[in-house]
């Protein structure tokens, strides 16, 4: 079974530039998450999709971050314009369903963003 | 609001047993998960507890007490490869999952 695919793996941009990350979840997984992980910290949920609807985006800085999940499969996360504090690893994860059963989330390798 | 607390660092010797605690404050609690993350790697799922009690999977066990809003991860027969960060994560109302800040485990020879 293929895992969660993310691209690019690494990205360096200057502040005020824009950047986009792409995620392809495991086939059949209804729930897709984007997390931001700053070095030395736990993953922070930015946005959670159930199919192509947003379940939670309460911690997404909507003035600069946007995300979409077209047709309930692939997803893109965009930052425009980037700030220095956006430097982090952006992790995409997926899980089978959003119910309250076993909830194993499978993570991609992440995109390491450096804003200079 | 939602919050989780776990120790920032734990050090243990190879072959020993270590317990990593997690206390949480959340509404609409569904369950507690544990994830392992090696440096530069992706978090990988270890266990999930929805009910009180102990769940055992090989050398790793996880415990939950819903009345105490508390859980722990128990690692036995520690190996060098267990050196990693361990995150507890709470699944709460609206099928949302939030992570703790992580506990960095150092295993010494």
XYZ file of C-alpha atoms in Angstrom:
225
model
C 0.000 0.000 0.000
C 1.426 3.366 -1.016
C 1.840 5.865 1.786
C 0.998 9.547 1.997
C 2.934 11.417 -0.679
C 4.063 14.988 -0.228
C 6.026 17.360 -2.398
C 8.322 19.111 -2.427
C 10.500 17.697 0.366
C 12.378 20.929 0.869
C 11.686 24.542 -0.035
C 13.598 27.741 0.635
C 11.886 31.042 -0.099
C 12.310 34.669 0.811
C 9.841 36.350 3.127
C 6.808 37.805 1.378
C 7.038 35.187 -1.362
C 4.364 32.558 -1.865
C 4.699 28.782 -1.679
C 2.459 25.765 -2.203
C 2.649 22.241 -0.872
C 0.942 19.209 -2.321
C -0.363 16.063 -0.626
C -1.745 12.826 -2.005
C -3.307 10.766 0.814
C -3.633 7.015 1.004
C -6.311 5.791 -1.366
C -9.693 5.548 0.309
C -8.804 7.729 3.290
C -11.625 10.187 3.907
C -9.841 12.371 6.444
C -6.884 14.544 5.544
C -4.897 16.742 7.910
C -2.290 19.442 7.488
C -0.011 19.976 10.464
C 2.730 22.528 11.075
C 5.660 21.281 13.145
C 8.162 23.837 14.354
C 11.509 22.395 15.407
C 11.298 20.921 18.906
C 7.520 21.114 19.112
C 4.610 18.785 18.493
C 2.581 18.924 15.302
C -0.010 21.701 15.335
C -3.191 21.076 13.382
C -3.761 23.691 10.712
C -6.728 22.219 8.895
C -8.682 18.973 8.777
C -10.789 17.810 5.845
C -13.462 15.127 5.863
C -13.727 14.192 2.174
C -13.671 17.650 0.597
C -15.334 19.501 3.462
C -13.459 21.391 6.185
C -13.929 19.941 9.695
C -11.589 22.303 11.531
C -9.505 25.246 10.404
C -9.533 27.158 13.671
C -5.740 27.376 13.852
C -5.149 28.215 10.200
C -3.881 31.819 9.806
C -6.428 32.597 7.149
C -4.924 35.955 6.240
C -1.990 34.134 4.660
C -2.702 30.405 4.597
C -5.218 28.627 2.398
C -5.928 24.994 1.691
C -8.176 23.039 -0.576
C -8.996 19.433 -1.204
C -10.386 18.931 -4.648
C -12.704 15.967 -5.260
C -11.940 14.703 -1.769
C -8.522 13.336 -2.738
C -5.392 15.474 -3.244
C -4.846 18.610 -1.244
C -2.749 21.744 -1.536
C -1.674 24.130 1.202
C -0.592 27.625 0.211
C 1.155 30.402 2.088
C 1.024 33.909 0.686
C 2.912 35.958 1.738
C 5.342 33.923 3.837
C 6.834 35.198 7.087
C 10.017 34.131 8.838
C 7.973 32.396 11.562
C 6.422 30.098 8.949
C 9.703 28.168 8.814
C 8.674 24.660 9.845
C 7.936 21.187 8.568
C 4.488 20.892 7.037
C 3.089 17.420 7.531
C 0.168 15.924 5.702
C -1.633 12.954 7.237
C -4.641 10.863 6.345
C -6.898 8.394 8.107
C -9.698 6.109 7.067
C -12.603 7.932 8.660
C -13.449 10.614 11.152
C -15.452 8.423 13.479
C -14.493 7.651 17.038
C -13.044 4.232 16.339
C -9.385 3.428 15.946
C -7.947 6.550 14.446
C -4.511 5.744 13.160
C -3.240 8.626 11.096
C -0.599 7.976 8.478
C 1.874 10.802 7.933
C 3.828 11.818 4.886
C 7.525 12.701 5.122
C 6.677 16.380 5.229
C 7.907 19.484 3.484
C 10.636 21.396 5.272
C 10.084 25.092 4.597
C 12.766 27.660 5.305
C 11.826 31.321 4.983
C 14.817 33.663 4.768
C -9.575 25.085 25.446
C -7.722 21.892 24.740
C -4.313 21.154 26.250
C -1.945 18.243 26.749
C 1.060 18.034 29.034
C 3.935 15.613 28.827
C 7.541 15.787 30.057
C 9.956 17.393 27.631
C 12.763 14.861 28.089
C 13.355 11.426 29.565
C 16.637 9.524 29.731
C 16.951 5.791 30.377
C 19.485 3.013 29.853
C 19.289 0.199 27.366
C 17.232 -2.726 28.646
C 15.342 -0.628 31.176
C 11.650 0.286 31.381
C 10.473 3.864 30.916
C 7.067 5.472 31.368
C 6.037 8.661 29.558
C 3.041 10.382 31.092
C 0.413 12.546 29.446
C -2.309 14.586 31.086
C -4.952 16.284 29.047
C -7.733 18.787 29.301
C -10.308 18.621 26.549
C -14.007 18.516 25.822
C -15.740 15.689 24.041
C -12.880 13.246 24.618
C -12.839 10.195 22.359
C -9.417 8.658 22.880
C -5.683 9.006 23.389
C -3.082 8.057 20.797
C 0.694 7.762 20.943
C 3.072 8.459 18.081
C 6.815 7.979 17.691
C 8.943 10.333 15.627
C 12.631 9.881 14.866
C 14.661 12.950 13.971
C 13.891 14.011 10.437
C 11.164 11.403 10.098
C 7.392 11.352 10.049
C 5.333 10.521 13.150
C 4.280 6.887 13.191
C 1.312 5.498 15.085
C 1.984 3.353 18.169
C -1.309 2.902 19.995
C -4.807 4.178 20.681
C -6.845 3.924 23.901
C -10.526 4.764 23.910
C -11.402 2.908 27.115
C -9.764 2.767 30.532
C -7.049 0.214 30.979
C -3.853 -1.094 29.526
C -3.248 -1.989 25.877
C -0.157 -4.039 25.097
C 1.600 -4.273 21.762
C 4.928 -6.046 21.979
C 7.405 -4.029 24.019
C 5.074 -1.019 24.114
C 2.003 -0.627 26.330
C -0.371 2.289 26.695
C -2.672 3.093 29.579
C -5.661 5.384 29.916
C -7.671 6.659 32.855
C -10.548 8.790 31.565
C -11.604 9.814 35.067
C -8.117 11.206 35.746
C -7.629 12.620 32.218
C -4.331 10.786 32.226
C -2.484 8.259 30.173
C 0.980 6.861 29.769
C 3.165 5.012 27.324
C 5.318 2.240 28.763
C 8.377 1.079 26.848
C 10.043 -2.123 28.018
C 13.411 -3.667 27.173
C 14.593 -0.353 25.820
C 16.756 -0.430 22.732
C 18.957 2.287 21.257
C 16.575 2.566 18.314
C 13.837 3.686 20.721
C 15.595 7.044 21.042
C 13.024 9.361 19.490
C 10.298 11.836 20.339
C 7.005 10.470 21.614
C 3.787 12.424 21.259
C 0.463 11.860 22.929
C -2.518 13.008 20.906
C -6.111 13.470 21.959
C -9.066 12.881 19.702
C -11.911 15.105 20.809
C -15.211 16.560 19.699
C -15.674 16.946 15.957
C -13.188 14.180 15.170
C -10.299 16.550 15.786
C -6.855 15.381 16.898
C -4.415 17.585 18.790
C -0.864 16.671 19.740
C 1.204 17.323 22.835
C 4.586 19.018 22.608
C 6.386 15.697 22.716
C 8.786 13.872 25.013
C 12.284 13.357 23.767
C 13.579 9.940 24.905
C 17.312 9.365 25.108
C 18.411 5.753 25.487
C 21.962 5.317 26.780
C 24.132 2.248 26.431
